[in-house]
Coordinates of C-alpha atoms and ligand atoms in Angstrom, one line a residue:
M1 CA 118.5 133.7 66.8
Q2 CA 115.3 135.5 67.8
Q3 CA 113.4 133.4 65.3
R4 CA 114.7 130.2 66.8
R5 CA 113.7 131.3 70.3
V6 CA 110.1 132.0 69.1
E7 CA 109.9 128.7 67.3
A8 CA 111.2 126.9 70.4
R9 CA 108.3 128.3 72.4
D10 CA 105.8 126.7 70.1
L11 CA 106.9 123.3 71.4
E12 CA 104.3 121.3 73.2
K13 CA 105.7 118.6 75.5
G14 CA 104.6 116.4 78.3
L15 CA 106.5 117.6 81.3
V16 CA 108.0 116.0 84.4
L17 CA 107.4 118.5 87.2
V18 CA 108.9 118.1 90.7
F19 CA 107.7 120.0 93.8
T20 CA 110.1 119.4 96.6
G21 CA 111.7 121.2 99.6
E22 CA 110.9 121.7 103.3
G23 CA 108.3 124.5 102.8
K24 CA 104.5 124.0 102.6
G25 CA 102.8 124.1 99.2
K26 CA 104.0 121.0 97.3
T27 CA 100.9 118.9 97.2
T28 CA 98.6 122.0 96.8
A29 CA 100.7 123.1 93.8
A30 CA 100.3 119.7 92.1
L31 CA 96.5 119.6 92.9
G32 CA 96.2 123.1 91.5
L33 CA 97.5 121.7 88.2
V34 CA 94.8 119.0 88.5
L35 CA 92.1 121.7 88.8
R36 CA 93.5 123.5 85.8
T37 CA 93.6 120.4 83.7
L38 CA 90.0 119.4 84.6
G39 CA 88.9 123.0 83.9
H40 CA 90.2 122.6 80.4
G41 CA 88.1 119.5 79.9
E42 CA 91.0 117.1 80.1
R43 CA 91.4 114.0 82.4
A44 CA 93.8 113.6 85.3
A45 CA 94.8 111.1 87.9
V46 CA 96.2 111.4 91.4
V47 CA 98.1 108.6 93.2
Q48 CA 98.7 109.3 96.9
F49 CA 101.8 107.5 98.2
I50 CA 101.2 108.5 101.8
K51 CA 98.0 107.9 103.6
G52 CA 97.4 110.6 106.2
G53 CA 94.9 110.5 109.0
W54 CA 92.5 112.6 107.0
Q55 CA 91.0 112.7 103.5
P56 CA 92.3 115.9 101.8
G57 CA 89.6 118.4 101.0
E58 CA 90.7 118.4 97.3
A59 CA 89.6 114.7 97.0
K60 CA 86.1 115.6 98.1
A61 CA 85.8 118.7 96.0
L62 CA 87.2 117.1 92.9
A63 CA 84.9 114.0 93.3
H64 CA 82.4 116.2 91.5
F65 CA 84.4 115.8 88.3
G66 CA 83.5 112.1 88.2
E67 CA 85.4 109.9 85.8
A68 CA 87.5 112.8 84.5
L69 CA 89.6 112.3 87.7
A70 CA 91.0 109.0 89.0
W71 CA 92.2 109.0 92.6
H72 CA 94.1 106.2 94.1
A73 CA 95.2 106.2 97.7
L74 CA 97.4 103.7 99.5
G75 CA 95.6 100.8 101.1
E76 CA 93.8 101.1 104.4
G77 CA 95.7 100.8 107.6
F78 CA 98.8 102.4 106.2
T79 CA 100.7 105.0 108.2
W80 CA 104.4 106.1 108.2
E81 CA 104.6 105.1 111.8
T82 CA 104.1 101.4 111.1
Q83 CA 107.2 99.3 111.7
D84 CA 106.2 96.9 109.0
R85 CA 108.4 98.2 106.3
E86 CA 107.8 95.2 104.1
R87 CA 104.0 95.9 104.0
D88 CA 104.6 99.6 103.4
R89 CA 106.8 98.7 100.5
E90 CA 104.1 96.3 99.1
L91 CA 101.4 99.0 99.4
A92 CA 103.7 101.5 97.6
Q93 CA 104.4 99.0 94.9
V94 CA 100.6 98.4 94.4
A95 CA 100.2 102.2 94.1
W96 CA 103.1 102.3 91.6
Q97 CA 101.5 99.7 89.4
Q98 CA 98.4 101.8 89.4
S99 CA 100.5 104.8 88.5
L100 CA 102.0 103.0 85.5
T101 CA 98.5 102.4 84.2
Y102 CA 97.6 106.1 84.5
L103 CA 101.0 107.2 83.0
A104 CA 100.5 105.0 80.0
D105 CA 96.9 106.1 79.4
G106 CA 97.0 108.7 76.7
H107 CA 93.5 110.0 77.8
R108 CA 95.0 111.3 81.1
K109 CA 96.7 114.6 80.5
L110 CA 98.2 114.9 83.9
V111 CA 99.2 112.3 86.6
V112 CA 100.1 113.5 90.1
L113 CA 102.3 111.1 92.1
D114 CA 101.8 112.7 95.5
E115 CA 104.7 112.1 98.0
A116 CA 106.4 109.8 95.6
N117 CA 109.6 111.6 96.5
V118 CA 109.2 110.4 100.1
A119 CA 108.5 106.8 99.0
L120 CA 111.7 107.0 96.9
K121 CA 113.7 108.3 99.9
L122 CA 112.4 105.5 102.1
G123 CA 113.2 102.9 99.5
Y124 CA 109.6 101.8 98.9
L125 CA 110.0 102.8 95.3
D126 CA 113.2 102.2 93.3
L127 CA 114.7 105.1 91.4
D128 CA 115.1 103.0 88.3
Q129 CA 111.5 101.8 88.2
V130 CA 110.3 105.4 88.6
L131 CA 112.6 106.8 85.9
E132 CA 111.6 103.9 83.5
G133 CA 107.9 104.6 84.3
L134 CA 108.3 108.3 83.4
D135 CA 109.7 107.2 80.0
C136 CA 106.5 105.1 79.3
R137 CA 104.4 108.2 79.0
P138 CA 102.8 109.3 75.8
P139 CA 104.6 112.4 74.6
L140 CA 102.0 114.9 75.8
T141 CA 101.3 113.5 79.2
H142 CA 102.4 115.6 82.2
V143 CA 103.5 114.0 85.5
A144 CA 104.0 115.9 88.8
L145 CA 105.9 114.3 91.7
T146 CA 105.7 115.9 95.1
G147 CA 107.4 115.5 98.5
R148 CA 110.5 116.4 100.4
G149 CA 113.9 115.1 99.5
A150 CA 113.5 114.3 95.8
P151 CA 116.7 112.5 94.7
P152 CA 119.1 114.3 92.5
E153 CA 118.7 111.8 89.7
L154 CA 115.0 112.7 89.5
L155 CA 115.7 116.4 89.6
A156 CA 118.1 115.8 86.7
R157 CA 115.4 114.1 84.7
A158 CA 112.7 116.8 85.4
D159 CA 111.7 119.6 83.1
L160 CA 110.5 121.8 86.0
V161 CA 111.7 121.7 89.6
T162 CA 110.4 124.0 92.3
E163 CA 111.9 123.8 95.8
M164 CA 109.6 125.2 98.5
R165 CA 111.6 127.0 101.1
A166 CA 110.1 127.2 104.7
V167 CA 110.3 130.8 105.8
R168 CA 107.6 130.5 108.6
H169 CA 105.0 127.9 109.5
P170 CA 102.3 128.3 112.2
F171 CA 102.9 124.7 113.6
R172 CA 106.4 125.7 114.6
E173 CA 106.1 129.2 115.8
Q174 CA 102.6 129.3 117.2
G175 CA 101.6 125.8 118.0
V176 CA 98.6 126.1 115.6
K177 CA 96.9 122.8 114.8
A178 CA 96.4 121.3 111.3
Q179 CA 93.3 123.2 110.1
A180 CA 90.8 122.0 107.5
G181 CA 91.2 123.9 104.2
I182 CA 94.8 124.8 105.0
E183 CA 96.6 121.6 105.7
Y184 CA 94.1 119.1 104.3
Ligands
LIG1 P1 100.5 121.1 101.3 O1 99.8 119.7 101.3 O2 99.9 122.0 102.3 O3 100.7 121.6 100.0 P2 103.2 120.0 101.4 O4 102.7 119.0 100.4 O5 104.2 121.0 100.9 O6 102.0 120.8 102.0 P3 104.3 117.9 103.1 O7 105.7 117.9 103.0 O8 103.5 116.9 102.3 O9 103.8 119.4 102.7 O10 103.8 117.9 104.6 C1 102.5 117.6 104.9 C2 102.1 118.4 106.1 O11 103.1 119.1 106.8 C3 101.1 119.6 105.7 O12 100.1 119.5 106.6 C4 101.9 120.8 105.9 O13 101.2 122.0 106.3 C5 102.9 120.4 107.0 N1 104.1 121.2 106.8 C6 104.6 121.6 105.6 N2 105.7 122.3 105.7 C7 105.9 122.4 107.0 C8 106.9 123.1 107.8 N3 107.9 123.8 107.3 N4 106.8 123.0 109.2 C9 105.8 122.3 109.8 N5 104.8 121.7 109.0 C10 104.9 121.7 107.7
LIG2 MG1 102.5 117.0 100.5

């Protein structure tokens, strides 16, 4: 029994990791994995399914790694406020096609699909297409999906699920603004 457990821990496997929940830290956790991956001399890719009003600090810092990191953000002009759901869906689908290319690329050890959970929830990505895409990975490729409200079917498919729980946040209690280095 003991022997079997030890053997089981020798297993190397590409993981599906999901960071979800209401608390802060989902995207930073996934980008922390990117940093680790790059630090070990491996390649990674990030696809951002939400375009915020600012460029995250990580994108600037990680640009120094050059081709080892591919970074795809949704097309210009995109915001979640837009009423043009059809265009939003089109942009998310373009990002998804790019994601598939990264997922199938055996030279990329880790692919981060940032806010893919939210794109799923809004119906911009279909659950089936995402689950099928995860299955297209080479066996040792990791994929991390972030965002609130990950659907139960995705959680069931994941090897690792962490749900961030909001205990306190300065936006709510103190009216503190989004600060560089903390929020983006
Ligand atoms: P981070 O990018 O800092 O890791 P996140 O990915 O977990 O955060 P999102 O759900 O993507 O958070 O939300 C994006 C923004 O909302 C971030 O600027 C974050 O600080 C803010 N935020 C996250 N959790 C809360 C909360 N509980 N209350 C208010 N704002 C929050
Ligand atoms: Mg996030």
